[in-house]
Amino acid sequence: MRTCTRAGVGRRAVGDTMLGCGRCRRCRGGHQHTCEAREEVGIRGGRAGALAERLAVPVSSLHELPPGLSPELGALAEPGGNAIRAARAAVGARSGAPGERSGARVLVLGPGTIGLLTALFARAAGAEVHLAGTTPWSLEFARSLGFPATAEGPAPPFDAVVDATNDPAAPARALELVEPAGRLVCIGLAGSPSPVDSRSLVFKDVTAVGILSASPGLAGAIGAYTRGEVDPRPLVAATVGLDGVAAVLAGERPPGALAGPKILVDPRPG
């Protein structure tokens, strides 16, 4: 959905959360998510969040959802857009077609929502994916999805290591674990600087990639969900109404929640 016409009224769409100015060099080059003057839905530039009664965004930021795609999958398009970019960076996929580097051995640090989605997309691309984490319940859930997952992580070699944690030491650990000529992908953000020795990057001839935003990956995630290549629905533990949002934001798990890490909000009455 890219043109503002009456025909678009009432159709379901996912909106990009990164809204560039549309005029600068970065925006004109298709990288509006790195625009210095960008606004971010619910975060930056005074933009209301998605739980607001009304939310105005440029029509150019909308991606129409196919008729057969459930609202639940639509809600997971934004985290999926981040994750598919991380997976493509890890397995070397540039075209978006799965399997460009089929058989790559990938380690994902951090089995949270983004880490698990990255693992799902990387596996769909033909990679052998392992996860490492710190909490027993998250590791158990990762194993329930068919991934080898341990606190220590398996032994190298790894063609790519993805840091999907908030641990400031994780990028350096990822660089230590990745094979020479491999790929280091950083999608997690720590609350303090994450030092990395650039000499290791050079001596190991490693390609380091930073992932900011789902913007370039939204269409790919929607397509993968629609084609059934990746099914993120097991990650959803529960769906709550607006009256349950405060408790969830306070860290409470809804009654009857499943084991997944993601809680969705359905703002519709009843």
PDB file of C-alpha atoms in Angstrom:
ATOM      1  CA  MET A   1       0.000   0.000   0.000  1.00  0.00           C
ATOM      2  CA  ARG A   2       2.027   2.946  -1.301  1.00  0.00           C
ATOM      3  CA  THR A   3      -0.482   5.432  -2.703  1.00  0.00           C
ATOM      4  CA  CYS A   4      -3.014   7.415  -0.730  1.00  0.00           C
ATOM      5  CA  THR A   5      -6.350   6.492  -2.332  1.00  0.00           C
ATOM      6  CA  ARG A   6      -9.817   5.699  -1.068  1.00  0.00           C
ATOM      7  CA  ALA A   7      -9.231   2.125  -2.252  1.00  0.00           C
ATOM      8  CA  GLY A   8      -6.810   1.658   0.624  1.00  0.00           C
ATOM      9  CA  VAL A   9      -9.314   2.563   3.344  1.00  0.00           C
ATOM     10  CA  GLY A  10     -10.155  -0.418   5.539  1.00  0.00           C
ATOM     11  CA  ARG A  11      -7.280  -2.587   4.378  1.00  0.00           C
ATOM     12  CA  ARG A  12      -4.911  -4.164   6.881  1.00  0.00           C
ATOM     13  CA  ALA A  13      -1.352  -2.911   6.902  1.00  0.00           C
ATOM     14  CA  VAL A  14       1.824  -2.964   8.948  1.00  0.00           C
ATOM     15  CA  GLY A  15       3.563   0.354   9.436  1.00  0.00           C
ATOM     16  CA  ASP A  16       7.299   0.927   9.475  1.00  0.00           C
ATOM     17  CA  THR A  17       8.290   2.349  12.842  1.00  0.00           C
ATOM     18  CA  MET A  18      11.182   4.397  11.415  1.00  0.00           C
ATOM     19  CA  LEU A  19       9.999   7.521   9.590  1.00  0.00           C
ATOM     20  CA  GLY A  20      12.704   9.475   7.794  1.00  0.00           C
ATOM     21  CA  CYS A  21      12.461  13.037   6.521  1.00  0.00           C
ATOM     22  CA  GLY A  22      12.238  11.795   2.918  1.00  0.00           C
ATOM     23  CA  ARG A  23      14.580  14.491   1.633  1.00  0.00           C
ATOM     24  CA  CYS A  24      18.102  13.732   2.828  1.00  0.00           C
ATOM     25  CA  ARG A  25      20.684  11.595   1.073  1.00  0.00           C
ATOM     26  CA  ARG A  26      20.015   8.637   3.347  1.00  0.00           C
ATOM     27  CA  CYS A  27      16.279   8.697   2.742  1.00  0.00           C
ATOM     28  CA  ARG A  28      16.697   9.102  -1.006  1.00  0.00           C
ATOM     29  CA  GLY A  29      19.035   6.116  -0.953  1.00  0.00           C
ATOM     30  CA  GLY A  30      16.415   3.906   0.714  1.00  0.00           C
ATOM     31  CA  HIS A  31      17.893   4.093   4.203  1.00  0.00           C
ATOM     32  CA  GLN A  32      15.295   6.237   5.935  1.00  0.00           C
ATOM     33  CA  HIS A  33      15.780   4.221   9.105  1.00  0.00           C
ATOM     34  CA  THR A  34      19.202   5.882   9.497  1.00  0.00           C
ATOM     35  CA  CYS A  35      17.944   9.402   8.775  1.00  0.00           C
ATOM     36  CA  GLU A  36      19.393  11.854  11.294  1.00  0.00           C
ATOM     37  CA  ALA A  37      16.033  13.619  11.534  1.00  0.00           C
ATOM     38  CA  ARG A  38      13.946  10.446  11.651  1.00  0.00           C
ATOM     39  CA  GLU A  39      10.968  10.015  13.910  1.00  0.00           C
ATOM     40  CA  GLU A  40      10.204   6.672  15.548  1.00  0.00           C
ATOM     41  CA  VAL A  41       6.726   5.464  16.409  1.00  0.00           C
ATOM     42  CA  GLY A  42       6.276   5.667  20.162  1.00  0.00           C
ATOM     43  CA  ILE A  43       9.900   6.628  20.776  1.00  0.00           C
ATOM     44  CA  ARG A  44      11.243   9.647  18.956  1.00  0.00           C
ATOM     45  CA  GLY A  45       9.984  12.915  17.531  1.00  0.00           C
ATOM     46  CA  GLY A  46       6.795  13.031  19.578  1.00  0.00           C
ATOM     47  CA  ARG A  47       5.171  10.207  17.616  1.00  0.00           C
ATOM     48  CA  ALA A  48       2.451   8.349  19.499  1.00  0.00           C
ATOM     49  CA  GLY A  49       2.908   4.642  20.032  1.00  0.00           C
ATOM     50  CA  ALA A  50       0.848   1.890  18.480  1.00  0.00           C
ATOM     51  CA  LEU A  51      -1.479   1.712  21.508  1.00  0.00           C
ATOM     52  CA  ALA A  52      -2.687   5.264  20.876  1.00  0.00           C
ATOM     53  CA  GLU A  53      -6.309   5.666  19.843  1.00  0.00           C
ATOM     54  CA  ARG A  54      -5.146   7.076  16.518  1.00  0.00           C
ATOM     55  CA  LEU A  55      -1.734   7.025  14.878  1.00  0.00           C
ATOM     56  CA  ALA A  56      -0.838   9.060  11.803  1.00  0.00           C
ATOM     57  CA  VAL A  57       2.008   7.776   9.614  1.00  0.00           C
ATOM     58  CA  PRO A  58       3.012   8.437   5.994  1.00  0.00           C
ATOM     59  CA  VAL A  59       1.292   6.121   3.567  1.00  0.00           C
ATOM     60  CA  SER A  60       4.723   5.363   2.132  1.00  0.00           C
ATOM     61  CA  SER A  61       5.601   3.593   5.401  1.00  0.00           C
ATOM     62  CA  LEU A  62       2.759   1.062   5.121  1.00  0.00           C
ATOM     63  CA  HIS A  63       3.016  -2.537   3.940  1.00  0.00           C
ATOM     64  CA  GLU A  64      -0.312  -4.140   3.095  1.00  0.00           C
ATOM     65  CA  LEU A  65      -0.936  -7.547   4.639  1.00  0.00           C
ATOM     66  CA  PRO A  66      -2.105 -10.366   2.332  1.00  0.00           C
ATOM     67  CA  PRO A  67      -5.706 -11.441   2.945  1.00  0.00           C
ATOM     68  CA  GLY A  68      -4.723 -14.835   4.349  1.00  0.00           C
ATOM     69  CA  LEU A  69      -2.228 -13.534   6.873  1.00  0.00           C
ATOM     70  CA  SER A  70      -3.571 -13.523  10.436  1.00  0.00           C
ATOM     71  CA  PRO A  71      -3.461 -10.371  12.580  1.00  0.00           C
ATOM     72  CA  GLU A  72      -1.158 -12.275  14.934  1.00  0.00           C
ATOM     73  CA  LEU A  73       1.407 -12.775  12.163  1.00  0.00           C
ATOM     74  CA  GLY A  74       0.966  -9.172  11.086  1.00  0.00           C
ATOM     75  CA  ALA A  75       1.851  -8.049  14.595  1.00  0.00           C
ATOM     76  CA  LEU A  76       5.054 -10.093  14.381  1.00  0.00           C
ATOM     77  CA  ALA A  77       6.157  -8.550  11.083  1.00  0.00           C
ATOM     78  CA  GLU A  78       8.170  -5.777  12.753  1.00  0.00           C
ATOM     79  CA  PRO A  79      10.316  -8.013  14.988  1.00  0.00           C
ATOM     80  CA  GLY A  80      10.507 -10.401  12.053  1.00  0.00           C
ATOM     81  CA  GLY A  81      11.864  -7.637   9.856  1.00  0.00           C
ATOM     82  CA  ASN A  82      14.738  -7.109  12.273  1.00  0.00           C
ATOM     83  CA  ALA A  83      15.376 -10.821  12.539  1.00  0.00           C
ATOM     84  CA  ILE A  84      15.322 -11.587   8.825  1.00  0.00           C
ATOM     85  CA  ARG A  85      17.939  -8.892   8.293  1.00  0.00           C
ATOM     86  CA  ALA A  86      20.136 -10.453  10.985  1.00  0.00           C
ATOM     87  CA  ALA A  87      19.681 -13.917   9.500  1.00  0.00           C
ATOM     88  CA  ARG A  88      20.510 -12.712   6.006  1.00  0.00           C
ATOM     89  CA  ALA A  89      23.630 -11.011   7.324  1.00  0.00           C
ATOM     90  CA  ALA A  90      24.643 -14.206   9.108  1.00  0.00           C
ATOM     91  CA  VAL A  91      24.154 -16.595   6.205  1.00  0.00           C
ATOM     92  CA  GLY A  92      25.278 -14.168   3.537  1.00  0.00           C
ATOM     93  CA  ALA A  93      21.898 -13.848   1.797  1.00  0.00           C
ATOM     94  CA  ARG A  94      21.705 -10.669  -0.264  1.00  0.00           C
ATOM     95  CA  SER A  95      18.799 -11.407  -2.579  1.00  0.00           C
ATOM     96  CA  GLY A  96      16.364 -12.465   0.143  1.00  0.00           C
ATOM     97  CA  ALA A  97      16.026 -15.956  -1.308  1.00  0.00           C
ATOM     98  CA  PRO A  98      16.558 -18.670   1.318  1.00  0.00           C
ATOM     99  CA  GLY A  99      19.575 -20.929   1.112  1.00  0.00           C
ATOM    100  CA  GLU A 100      22.174 -18.692  -0.520  1.00  0.00           C
ATOM    101  CA  ARG A 101      24.746 -20.087   1.904  1.00  0.00           C
ATOM    102  CA  SER A 102      22.930 -23.255   2.831  1.00  0.00           C
ATOM    103  CA  GLY A 103      24.785 -25.281   5.433  1.00  0.00           C
ATOM    104  CA  ALA A 104      26.390 -22.411   7.330  1.00  0.00           C
ATOM    105  CA  ARG A 105      26.878 -23.115  11.038  1.00  0.00           C
ATOM    106  CA  VAL A 106      25.395 -20.229  13.023  1.00  0.00           C
ATOM    107  CA  LEU A 107      25.408 -19.430  16.741  1.00  0.00           C
ATOM    108  CA  VAL A 108      22.823 -17.013  18.129  1.00  0.00           C
ATOM    109  CA  LEU A 109      23.601 -15.485  21.510  1.00  0.00           C
ATOM    110  CA  GLY A 110      20.349 -14.652  23.305  1.00  0.00           C
ATOM    111  CA  PRO A 111      17.191 -16.794  22.906  1.00  0.00           C
ATOM    112  CA  GLY A 112      14.738 -13.904  23.337  1.00  0.00           C
ATOM    113  CA  THR A 113      12.167 -12.876  20.753  1.00  0.00           C
ATOM    114  CA  ILE A 114      14.650 -11.407  18.265  1.00  0.00           C
ATOM    115  CA  GLY A 115      17.216 -14.142  18.797  1.00  0.00           C
ATOM    116  CA  LEU A 116      14.642 -16.893  18.287  1.00  0.00           C
ATOM    117  CA  LEU A 117      13.197 -15.215  15.203  1.00  0.00           C
ATOM    118  CA  THR A 118      16.705 -14.835  13.793  1.00  0.00           C
ATOM    119  CA  ALA A 119      17.278 -18.522  14.428  1.00  0.00           C
ATOM    120  CA  LEU A 120      14.025 -19.414  12.656  1.00  0.00           C
ATOM    121  CA  PHE A 121      14.904 -17.344   9.587  1.00  0.00           C
ATOM    122  CA  ALA A 122      18.473 -18.673   9.490  1.00  0.00           C
ATOM    123  CA  ARG A 123      17.226 -22.254   9.723  1.00  0.00           C
ATOM    124  CA  ALA A 124      14.760 -21.564   6.909  1.00  0.00           C
ATOM    125  CA  ALA A 125      17.754 -20.413   4.854  1.00  0.00           C
ATOM    126  CA  GLY A 126      19.405 -23.795   5.341  1.00  0.00           C
ATOM    127  CA  ALA A 127      21.758 -22.975   8.204  1.00  0.00           C
ATOM    128  CA  GLU A 128      22.594 -25.224  11.137  1.00  0.00           C
ATOM    129  CA  VAL A 129      21.582 -23.010  14.055  1.00  0.00           C
ATOM    130  CA  HIS A 130      22.570 -23.213  17.724  1.00  0.00           C
ATOM    131  CA  LEU A 131      21.555 -20.912  20.583  1.00  0.00           C
ATOM    132  CA  ALA A 132      23.272 -19.907  23.810  1.00  0.00           C
ATOM    133  CA  GLY A 133      21.634 -18.119  26.721  1.00  0.00           C
ATOM    134  CA  THR A 134      21.597 -17.668  30.468  1.00  0.00           C
ATOM    135  CA  THR A 135      18.078 -18.473  31.684  1.00  0.00           C
ATOM    136  CA  PRO A 136      16.946 -22.107  31.897  1.00  0.00           C
ATOM    137  CA  TRP A 137      13.368 -21.395  30.768  1.00  0.00           C
ATOM    138  CA  SER A 138      14.481 -19.573  27.598  1.00  0.00           C
ATOM    139  CA  LEU A 139      16.884 -22.362  26.698  1.00  0.00           C
ATOM    140  CA  GLU A 140      14.190 -24.968  27.277  1.00  0.00           C
ATOM    141  CA  PHE A 141      11.813 -23.037  25.033  1.00  0.00           C
ATOM    142  CA  ALA A 142      14.468 -22.783  22.301  1.00  0.00           C
ATOM    143  CA  ARG A 143      14.924 -26.543  22.484  1.00  0.00           C
ATOM    144  CA  SER A 144      11.161 -26.989  22.123  1.00  0.00           C
ATOM    145  CA  LEU A 145      11.490 -25.280  18.726  1.00  0.00           C
ATOM    146  CA  GLY A 146      14.069 -27.846  17.678  1.00  0.00           C
ATOM    147  CA  PHE A 147      17.240 -25.833  18.308  1.00  0.00           C
ATOM    148  CA  PRO A 148      20.262 -27.080  20.238  1.00  0.00           C
ATOM    149  CA  ALA A 149      20.511 -24.590  23.115  1.00  0.00           C
ATOM    150  CA  THR A 150      22.830 -24.492  26.127  1.00  0.00           C
ATOM    151  CA  ALA A 151      24.234 -21.972  28.578  1.00  0.00           C
ATOM    152  CA  GLU A 152      27.792 -22.518  27.390  1.00  0.00           C
ATOM    153  CA  GLY A 153      26.996 -22.876  23.720  1.00  0.00           C
ATOM    154  CA  PRO A 154      28.373 -25.655  21.525  1.00  0.00           C
ATOM    155  CA  ALA A 155      31.983 -25.899  20.455  1.00  0.00           C
ATOM    156  CA  PRO A 156      33.155 -23.932  17.397  1.00  0.00           C
ATOM    157  CA  PRO A 157      33.512 -23.656  14.448  1.00  0.00           C
ATOM    158  CA  PHE A 158      30.832 -21.091  13.604  1.00  0.00           C
ATOM    159  CA  ASP A 159      30.573 -19.443  10.224  1.00  0.00           C
ATOM    160  CA  ALA A 160      28.554 -16.659  11.860  1.00  0.00           C
ATOM    161  CA  VAL A 161      27.722 -15.510  15.372  1.00  0.00           C
ATOM    162  CA  VAL A 162      24.741 -13.253  16.076  1.00  0.00           C
ATOM    163  CA  ASP A 163      24.646 -11.153  19.231  1.00  0.00           C
ATOM    164  CA  ALA A 164      20.977 -10.721  20.162  1.00  0.00           C
ATOM    165  CA  THR A 165      21.603  -9.903  23.835  1.00  0.00           C
ATOM    166  CA  ASN A 166      21.867  -6.806  25.994  1.00  0.00           C
ATOM    167  CA  ASP A 167      25.176  -7.977  27.447  1.00  0.00           C
ATOM    168  CA  PRO A 168      27.984  -5.467  26.826  1.00  0.00           C
ATOM    169  CA  ALA A 169      30.508  -8.328  26.763  1.00  0.00           C
ATOM    170  CA  ALA A 170      28.655 -10.343  24.122  1.00  0.00           C
ATOM    171  CA  PRO A 171      30.050  -8.725  20.936  1.00  0.00           C
ATOM    172  CA  ALA A 172      33.623  -9.427  22.026  1.00  0.00           C
ATOM    173  CA  ARG A 173      32.652 -12.994  22.883  1.00  0.00           C
ATOM    174  CA  ALA A 174      30.977 -13.368  19.493  1.00  0.00           C
ATOM    175  CA  LEU A 175      34.114 -12.146  17.751  1.00  0.00           C
ATOM    176  CA  GLU A 176      36.168 -14.645  19.710  1.00  0.00           C
ATOM    177  CA  LEU A 177      33.878 -17.512  18.697  1.00  0.00           C
ATOM    178  CA  VAL A 178      33.406 -16.773  15.001  1.00  0.00           C
ATOM    179  CA  GLU A 179      35.641 -18.470  12.460  1.00  0.00           C
ATOM    180  CA  PRO A 180      38.165 -16.474  10.415  1.00  0.00           C
ATOM    181  CA  ALA A 181      36.464 -15.044   7.313  1.00  0.00           C
ATOM    182  CA  GLY A 182      33.146 -15.450   9.123  1.00  0.00           C
ATOM    183  CA  ARG A 183      30.416 -12.974  10.020  1.00  0.00           C
ATOM    184  CA  LEU A 184      29.709 -11.119  13.254  1.00  0.00           C
ATOM    185  CA  VAL A 185      26.156  -9.750  13.409  1.00  0.00           C
ATOM    186  CA  CYS A 186      25.137  -7.325  16.141  1.00  0.00           C
ATOM    187  CA  ILE A 187      21.417  -6.744  16.652  1.00  0.00           C
ATOM    188  CA  GLY A 188      21.365  -6.567  20.461  1.00  0.00           C
ATOM    189  CA  LEU A 189      21.956  -3.323  22.346  1.00  0.00           C
ATOM    190  CA  ALA A 190      23.544  -3.012  25.780  1.00  0.00           C
ATOM    191  CA  GLY A 191      23.034  -0.195  28.239  1.00  0.00           C
ATOM    192  CA  SER A 192      26.757   0.551  28.216  1.00  0.00           C
ATOM    193  CA  PRO A 193      29.503   0.443  25.548  1.00  0.00           C
ATOM    194  CA  SER A 194      30.477  -2.939  24.124  1.00  0.00           C
ATOM    195  CA  PRO A 195      34.236  -2.885  23.443  1.00  0.00           C
ATOM    196  CA  VAL A 196      35.505  -4.917  20.484  1.00  0.00           C
ATOM    197  CA  ASP A 197      39.177  -5.224  19.548  1.00  0.00           C
ATOM    198  CA  SER A 198      39.375  -4.187  15.898  1.00  0.00           C
ATOM    199  CA  ARG A 199      42.653  -6.082  15.598  1.00  0.00           C
ATOM    200  CA  SER A 200      40.724  -9.323  15.951  1.00  0.00           C
ATOM    201  CA  LEU A 201      38.398  -8.215  13.159  1.00  0.00           C
ATOM    202  CA  VAL A 202      41.384  -7.575  10.925  1.00  0.00           C
ATOM    203  CA  PHE A 203      43.475 -10.631  11.773  1.00  0.00           C
ATOM    204  CA  LYS A 204      40.450 -12.921  11.462  1.00  0.00           C
ATOM    205  CA  ASP A 205      39.175 -11.130   8.324  1.00  0.00           C
ATOM    206  CA  VAL A 206      35.704 -11.041   9.861  1.00  0.00           C
ATOM    207  CA  THR A 207      32.763  -9.152   8.357  1.00  0.00           C
ATOM    208  CA  ALA A 208      30.934  -7.231  11.099  1.00  0.00           C
ATOM    209  CA  VAL A 209      27.343  -6.107  10.480  1.00  0.00           C
ATOM    210  CA  GLY A 210      25.129  -3.904  12.627  1.00  0.00           C
ATOM    211  CA  ILE A 211      21.350  -4.193  12.308  1.00  0.00           C
ATOM    212  CA  LEU A 212      19.168  -1.183  13.128  1.00  0.00           C
ATOM    213  CA  SER A 213      15.441  -1.472  12.489  1.00  0.00           C
ATOM    214  CA  ALA A 214      13.122  -3.757  10.591  1.00  0.00           C
ATOM    215  CA  SER A 215      12.647  -1.235   7.782  1.00  0.00           C
ATOM    216  CA  PRO A 216      14.498  -3.027   4.946  1.00  0.00           C
ATOM    217  CA  GLY A 217      13.221  -6.415   6.151  1.00  0.00           C
ATOM    218  CA  LEU A 218       9.477  -5.852   6.582  1.00  0.00           C
ATOM    219  CA  ALA A 219       8.483  -7.019   3.108  1.00  0.00           C
ATOM    220  CA  GLY A 220      10.723 -10.077   3.397  1.00  0.00           C
ATOM    221  CA  ALA A 221       9.286 -11.062   6.772  1.00  0.00           C
ATOM    222  CA  ILE A 222       5.696 -10.667   5.565  1.00  0.00           C
ATOM    223  CA  GLY A 223       6.522 -12.750   2.496  1.00  0.00           C
ATOM    224  CA  ALA A 224       8.183 -15.507   4.523  1.00  0.00           C
ATOM    225  CA  TYR A 225       5.196 -15.687   6.883  1.00  0.00           C
ATOM    226  CA  THR A 226       2.749 -15.750   3.980  1.00  0.00           C
ATOM    227  CA  ARG A 227       4.612 -18.561   2.212  1.00  0.00           C
ATOM    228  CA  GLY A 228       4.895 -20.547   5.440  1.00  0.00           C
ATOM    229  CA  GLU A 229       8.696 -20.584   5.381  1.00  0.00           C
ATOM    230  CA  VAL A 230       8.782 -19.281   8.964  1.00  0.00           C
ATOM    231  CA  ASP A 231       6.036 -19.612  11.571  1.00  0.00           C
ATOM    232  CA  PRO A 232       6.659 -17.336  14.563  1.00  0.00           C
ATOM    233  CA  ARG A 233       3.360 -18.060  16.317  1.00  0.00           C
ATOM    234  CA  PRO A 234       4.872 -20.461  18.896  1.00  0.00           C
ATOM    235  CA  LEU A 235       6.731 -17.445  20.315  1.00  0.00           C
ATOM    236  CA  VAL A 236       3.437 -15.848  21.386  1.00  0.00           C
ATOM    237  CA  ALA A 237       2.722 -16.719  25.005  1.00  0.00           C
ATOM    238  CA  ALA A 238      -0.545 -14.800  25.316  1.00  0.00           C
ATOM    239  CA  THR A 239      -2.683 -12.018  23.880  1.00  0.00           C
ATOM    240  CA  VAL A 240      -4.106  -9.445  26.272  1.00  0.00           C
ATOM    241  CA  GLY A 241      -6.570  -6.594  25.930  1.00  0.00           C
ATOM    242  CA  LEU A 242      -5.873  -2.995  26.844  1.00  0.00           C
ATOM    243  CA  ASP A 243      -6.814  -3.707  30.445  1.00  0.00           C
ATOM    244  CA  GLY A 244      -3.925  -6.143  30.699  1.00  0.00           C
ATOM    245  CA  VAL A 245      -1.205  -3.898  29.287  1.00  0.00           C
ATOM    246  CA  ALA A 246      -0.097  -2.291  32.563  1.00  0.00           C
ATOM    247  CA  ALA A 247       0.547  -5.643  34.229  1.00  0.00           C
ATOM    248  CA  VAL A 248       2.500  -6.945  31.240  1.00  0.00           C
ATOM    249  CA  LEU A 249       4.642  -3.804  31.094  1.00  0.00           C
ATOM    250  CA  ALA A 250       5.315  -4.293  34.804  1.00  0.00           C
ATOM    251  CA  GLY A 251       6.772  -7.701  34.004  1.00  0.00           C
ATOM    252  CA  GLU A 252       3.843  -9.936  34.961  1.00  0.00           C
ATOM    253  CA  ARG A 253       2.940 -12.982  32.913  1.00  0.00           C
ATOM    254  CA  PRO A 254      -0.785 -13.206  32.074  1.00  0.00           C
ATOM    255  CA  PRO A 255      -2.697 -16.101  33.643  1.00  0.00           C
ATOM    256  CA  GLY A 256      -2.523 -19.141  31.413  1.00  0.00           C
ATOM    257  CA  ALA A 257       0.399 -17.773  29.377  1.00  0.00           C
ATOM    258  CA  LEU A 258       2.334 -20.318  27.349  1.00  0.00           C
ATOM    259  CA  ALA A 259       6.115 -20.649  27.381  1.00  0.00           C
ATOM    260  CA  GLY A 260       6.941 -18.187  24.578  1.00  0.00           C
ATOM    261  CA  PRO A 261       8.605 -14.823  25.212  1.00  0.00           C
ATOM    262  CA  LYS A 262       6.150 -12.578  23.323  1.00  0.00           C
ATOM    263  CA  ILE A 263       2.951 -10.994  24.656  1.00  0.00           C
ATOM    264  CA  LEU A 264       0.624  -9.434  22.078  1.00  0.00           C
ATOM    265  CA  VAL A 265      -1.974  -6.729  22.676  1.00  0.00           C
ATOM    266  CA  ASP A 266      -5.387  -6.773  20.991  1.00  0.00           C
ATOM    267  CA  PRO A 267      -6.968  -3.339  21.519  1.00  0.00           C
ATOM    268  CA  ARG A 268     -10.372  -4.311  20.149  1.00  0.00           C
ATOM    269  CA  PRO A 269     -13.235  -4.245  22.681  1.00  0.00           C
ATOM    270  CA  GLY A 270     -14.435  -7.549  24.051  1.00  0.00           C
TER     271      GLY A 270
END
